[in-house]
Short mmCIF file of C-alpha atoms in Angstrom, two decimals:
data_model
loop_
_atom_site.label_atom_id
_atom_site.label_comp_id
_atom_site.label_asym_id
_atom_site.label_seq_id
_atom_site.Cartn_x
_atom_site.Cartn_y
_atom_site.Cartn_z
CA UNK A 223 19.78 -4.34 -156.60
CA UNK A 224 19.47 -5.15 -152.89
CA UNK A 225 16.36 -6.59 -151.32
CA UNK A 226 15.89 -3.38 -149.31
CA UNK A 227 15.53 -1.30 -152.44
CA UNK A 228 12.57 -3.39 -153.53
CA UNK A 229 10.64 -2.89 -150.29
CA UNK A 230 7.43 -0.89 -150.62
CA UNK A 231 7.55 2.57 -149.10
CA UNK A 232 5.29 3.11 -146.07
CA UNK A 233 1.96 4.57 -147.14
CA UNK A 234 1.64 7.18 -144.40
CA UNK A 235 -0.38 10.20 -145.52
CA UNK A 236 1.04 13.70 -145.68
CA UNK A 237 -1.25 15.10 -143.01
CA UNK A 238 0.59 18.40 -142.53
CA UNK A 239 3.57 20.31 -143.93
CA UNK A 240 6.83 19.16 -142.37
CA UNK A 241 8.79 22.38 -142.13
CA UNK A 242 10.81 23.30 -139.05
CA UNK A 243 8.53 26.05 -137.78
CA UNK A 244 5.38 26.22 -135.64
CA UNK A 245 3.48 24.21 -138.27
CA UNK A 246 5.63 21.17 -137.52
CA UNK A 247 5.24 20.51 -133.75
CA UNK A 248 6.75 17.51 -132.03
CA UNK A 249 3.28 16.27 -131.10
CA UNK A 250 -0.09 16.98 -132.68
CA UNK A 251 -3.48 15.66 -131.61
CA UNK A 252 -4.73 16.61 -135.06
CA UNK A 253 -2.21 14.25 -136.63
CA UNK A 254 -3.32 11.46 -134.26
CA UNK A 255 -6.99 12.12 -135.05
CA UNK A 256 -6.51 12.30 -138.82
CA UNK A 257 -4.44 9.12 -138.94
CA UNK A 258 -6.05 7.11 -136.13
CA UNK A 259 -6.82 4.06 -138.29
CA UNK A 260 -3.28 3.81 -139.67
CA UNK A 261 -1.78 4.32 -136.21
CA UNK A 262 -3.99 1.60 -134.69
CA UNK A 263 -3.11 -0.79 -137.50
CA UNK A 264 0.61 -0.19 -136.95
CA UNK A 265 0.24 -0.67 -133.19
CA UNK A 266 -1.68 -3.92 -133.62
CA UNK A 267 0.88 -5.26 -136.08
CA UNK A 268 3.75 -4.29 -133.78
CA UNK A 269 2.18 -5.93 -130.72
CA UNK A 270 1.16 -9.03 -132.66
CA UNK A 271 4.60 -9.55 -134.19
CA UNK A 272 6.22 -9.07 -130.78
CA UNK A 273 3.90 -11.61 -129.16
CA UNK A 274 4.46 -14.21 -131.89
CA UNK A 275 8.23 -13.81 -131.77
CA UNK A 276 8.49 -14.07 -127.99
CA UNK A 277 6.14 -17.06 -127.76
CA UNK A 278 8.00 -18.98 -130.47
CA UNK A 279 11.35 -18.08 -128.91
CA UNK A 280 10.15 -19.31 -125.51
CA UNK A 281 8.94 -22.60 -127.02
CA UNK A 282 12.39 -23.11 -128.55
CA UNK A 283 14.43 -21.76 -125.62
CA UNK A 284 12.90 -23.81 -122.80
CA UNK A 285 13.86 -27.22 -124.29
CA UNK A 286 17.34 -25.89 -125.05
CA UNK A 287 17.69 -24.72 -121.44
CA UNK A 288 16.50 -28.09 -120.16
CA UNK A 289 18.97 -29.91 -122.41
CA UNK A 290 21.75 -27.65 -121.11
CA UNK A 291 20.61 -28.28 -117.54
CA UNK A 292 20.52 -32.06 -117.91
CA UNK A 293 23.67 -32.46 -120.00
CA UNK A 294 26.21 -29.89 -118.84
CA UNK A 295 28.73 -30.50 -121.68
CA UNK A 296 26.13 -29.10 -124.09
CA UNK A 297 25.71 -25.86 -122.14
CA UNK A 298 28.72 -24.16 -123.74
CA UNK A 299 27.83 -24.98 -127.35
CA UNK A 300 24.15 -24.02 -126.92
CA UNK A 301 24.97 -20.68 -125.28
CA UNK A 302 27.74 -20.03 -127.79
CA UNK A 303 25.44 -20.64 -130.75
CA UNK A 304 22.68 -18.42 -129.38
CA UNK A 305 25.32 -15.80 -128.53
CA UNK A 306 26.70 -15.81 -132.08
CA UNK A 307 23.20 -15.34 -133.49
CA UNK A 308 22.64 -12.43 -131.11
CA UNK A 309 25.78 -10.64 -132.27
CA UNK A 310 24.75 -10.57 -135.96
CA UNK A 311 23.66 -7.02 -136.87
CA UNK A 312 19.92 -6.84 -137.50
CA UNK A 313 20.22 -5.54 -141.05
CA UNK A 314 22.72 -8.25 -141.95
CA UNK A 315 20.49 -10.91 -140.41
CA UNK A 316 17.51 -9.71 -142.46
CA UNK A 317 19.67 -9.85 -145.58
CA UNK A 318 20.64 -13.45 -144.77
CA UNK A 319 17.08 -14.60 -144.07
CA UNK A 320 15.18 -12.71 -146.76
CA UNK A 321 16.28 -14.79 -149.81
CA UNK A 322 14.88 -17.94 -148.19
CA UNK A 323 11.48 -16.64 -147.02
CA UNK A 324 10.81 -13.58 -149.18
CA UNK A 325 12.20 -10.09 -149.36
CA UNK A 326 9.14 -8.26 -148.02
CA UNK A 327 7.55 -10.96 -145.85
CA UNK A 328 7.02 -10.46 -142.14
CA UNK A 329 8.29 -14.04 -141.76
CA UNK A 330 11.85 -12.83 -142.26
CA UNK A 331 11.40 -10.25 -139.48
CA UNK A 332 9.76 -12.90 -137.26
CA UNK A 333 12.65 -15.32 -137.69
CA UNK A 334 15.18 -12.60 -136.88
CA UNK A 335 13.28 -11.59 -133.74
CA UNK A 336 13.08 -15.21 -132.55
CA UNK A 337 16.82 -15.70 -133.03
CA UNK A 338 17.62 -12.51 -131.10
CA UNK A 339 15.34 -13.49 -128.19
CA UNK A 340 16.85 -16.97 -127.80
CA UNK A 341 20.01 -15.94 -125.96
CA UNK A 342 18.18 -14.00 -123.24
CA UNK A 343 15.56 -16.71 -122.74
CA UNK A 344 17.98 -19.65 -122.74
CA UNK A 345 20.38 -17.96 -120.30
CA UNK A 346 17.70 -16.89 -117.84
CA UNK A 347 15.84 -20.20 -118.02
CA UNK A 348 19.06 -22.11 -117.41
CA UNK A 349 19.95 -19.78 -114.54
CA UNK A 350 16.53 -20.35 -112.98
CA UNK A 351 16.87 -24.13 -113.24
CA UNK A 352 20.42 -24.08 -111.89
CA UNK A 353 19.29 -22.14 -108.82
CA UNK A 354 16.97 -24.91 -107.65
CA UNK A 355 18.54 -26.09 -104.36
CA UNK A 356 20.26 -29.46 -104.51
CA UNK A 357 18.44 -30.62 -101.37
CA UNK A 358 15.10 -29.97 -103.09
CA UNK A 359 16.15 -32.11 -106.04
CA UNK A 360 17.36 -34.85 -103.70
CA UNK A 361 14.12 -34.75 -101.73
CA UNK A 362 12.08 -35.04 -104.94
CA UNK A 363 14.20 -37.99 -106.08
CA UNK A 364 13.69 -39.61 -102.66
CA UNK A 365 9.91 -39.24 -103.10
CA UNK A 366 10.11 -41.27 -106.29
CA UNK A 367 10.05 -38.53 -108.92
CA UNK A 368 11.86 -39.39 -112.12
CA UNK A 369 13.85 -36.85 -114.10
CA UNK A 370 10.88 -35.69 -116.17
CA UNK A 371 8.45 -35.62 -113.24
CA UNK A 372 10.94 -33.71 -111.10
CA UNK A 373 11.43 -31.19 -113.90
CA UNK A 374 7.71 -30.63 -114.46
CA UNK A 375 6.52 -30.62 -110.84
CA UNK A 376 9.49 -29.22 -108.93
CA UNK A 377 12.24 -27.59 -110.96
CA UNK A 378 10.29 -25.59 -113.56
CA UNK A 379 7.93 -24.04 -110.99
CA UNK A 380 10.91 -23.03 -108.81
CA UNK A 381 12.72 -21.68 -111.89
CA UNK A 382 9.75 -19.51 -112.89
CA UNK A 383 11.19 -16.23 -111.50
CA UNK A 384 14.28 -16.60 -113.67
CA UNK A 385 12.26 -17.66 -116.70
CA UNK A 386 9.88 -14.71 -116.32
CA UNK A 387 12.80 -12.31 -115.93
CA UNK A 388 14.16 -13.53 -119.25
CA UNK A 389 10.70 -13.28 -120.78
CA UNK A 390 10.38 -9.65 -119.70
CA UNK A 391 13.81 -8.75 -121.05
CA UNK A 392 13.15 -10.55 -124.33
CA UNK A 393 9.77 -8.86 -124.75
CA UNK A 394 11.06 -5.33 -124.20
CA UNK A 395 14.01 -5.86 -126.53
CA UNK A 396 11.74 -7.41 -129.17
CA UNK A 397 9.44 -4.38 -129.10
CA UNK A 398 12.48 -2.26 -129.95
CA UNK A 399 13.81 -4.63 -132.61
CA UNK A 400 10.49 -4.84 -134.48
CA UNK A 401 11.09 -1.28 -135.66
CA UNK A 402 14.03 -2.53 -137.75
CA UNK A 403 11.48 -4.32 -139.93
CA UNK A 404 10.41 -0.93 -141.27
CA UNK A 405 13.35 -1.22 -143.68
CA UNK A 406 11.35 -3.86 -145.58
CA UNK A 407 7.91 -2.41 -144.83
CA UNK A 408 7.16 -4.72 -141.88
CA UNK A 409 8.13 -2.62 -138.88
CA UNK A 410 4.82 -1.64 -137.29
CA UNK A 411 5.37 1.58 -135.36
CA UNK A 412 8.87 1.76 -136.82
CA UNK A 413 7.30 2.60 -140.17
CA UNK A 414 5.85 5.74 -138.61
CA UNK A 415 9.23 6.75 -137.20
CA UNK A 416 11.08 6.07 -140.46
CA UNK A 417 8.23 7.59 -142.46
CA UNK A 418 8.49 10.79 -140.44
CA UNK A 419 12.15 11.16 -141.36
CA UNK A 420 11.41 10.42 -144.99
CA UNK A 421 8.52 12.88 -144.94
CA UNK A 422 10.76 15.92 -144.62
CA UNK A 423 11.35 15.32 -140.88
CA UNK A 424 7.66 15.28 -139.89
CA UNK A 425 8.02 15.62 -136.11
CA UNK A 426 4.48 14.63 -135.09
CA UNK A 427 4.74 11.36 -137.00
CA UNK A 428 8.14 10.55 -135.51
CA UNK A 429 7.10 11.39 -131.96
CA UNK A 430 3.77 9.52 -132.13
CA UNK A 431 5.51 6.34 -133.28
CA UNK A 432 8.20 6.74 -130.62
CA UNK A 433 5.76 7.35 -127.76
CA UNK A 434 3.59 4.38 -128.73
CA UNK A 435 6.64 2.11 -129.05
CA UNK A 436 7.87 3.05 -125.57
CA UNK A 437 4.34 2.76 -124.13
CA UNK A 438 3.89 -0.70 -125.67
CA UNK A 439 7.14 -1.91 -124.11
CA UNK A 440 6.16 -0.53 -120.70
CA UNK A 441 2.65 -2.02 -120.80
CA UNK A 442 3.90 -5.47 -121.81
CA UNK A 443 6.59 -5.37 -119.13
CA UNK A 444 4.03 -4.44 -116.46
CA UNK A 445 1.68 -7.20 -117.64
CA UNK A 446 4.45 -9.79 -117.42
CA UNK A 447 5.55 -8.46 -114.03
CA UNK A 448 1.99 -8.83 -112.74
CA UNK A 449 1.78 -12.32 -114.22
CA UNK A 450 5.00 -13.22 -112.45
CA UNK A 451 3.60 -12.07 -109.10
CA UNK A 452 0.50 -14.19 -109.63
CA UNK A 453 2.43 -17.30 -110.65
CA UNK A 454 5.13 -17.07 -107.97
CA UNK A 455 3.43 -16.04 -104.71
CA UNK A 456 6.17 -17.75 -102.68
CA UNK A 457 8.78 -15.41 -104.16
CA UNK A 458 6.66 -12.39 -103.23
CA UNK A 459 6.26 -13.60 -99.64
CA UNK A 460 9.98 -14.33 -99.33
CA UNK A 461 10.96 -10.86 -100.57
CA UNK A 462 8.55 -9.15 -98.18
#
């Protein structure tokens, strides 16, 4: 028996008949009202899992990007490893991770999300660091900055646009990938979407989960875009 077959089925209530006629609309405020608590819980779980995965991935990716930036021979192996992890199908990756951390634990989904986000974050962070002008690095060295001081005070701040671009891409893709966790009962809004298909194609349930998933991705992207404008005012002035 596979680990997926042991996953608990989503406990979404049958709030309305799911036929294909007028009684099964693509969106229903009544469905939203009757299931508001469950919908809010799924949204909170989805957002929380996304935030944890992206933060952990950023903590891991930044040192890897710095190592690649300082020691160029390691760039290929680091990018190749993160690229190989990214190419593993999500269902297969869950199957590989689940035996070690539990078949229905959100830890397995979290690990998979972190691994998928690494490639985007490492590549964009490395690109941001590599775009720091050589004359700026030379000037910092001439002012007495060591390698670590130059990284912290000069190179990372100038690489912020690239890092934040990677963070935005990783966040949006992670919001989408969280839904795969619904296969083991840890998919947040994905459980609504999958539950709607299981519930005799309940359109309102499917559409509500889909709309909230897209809205969450858009809101997080806008928040990160605004944060980027606040943290990199020089880039905004240069573009204008």
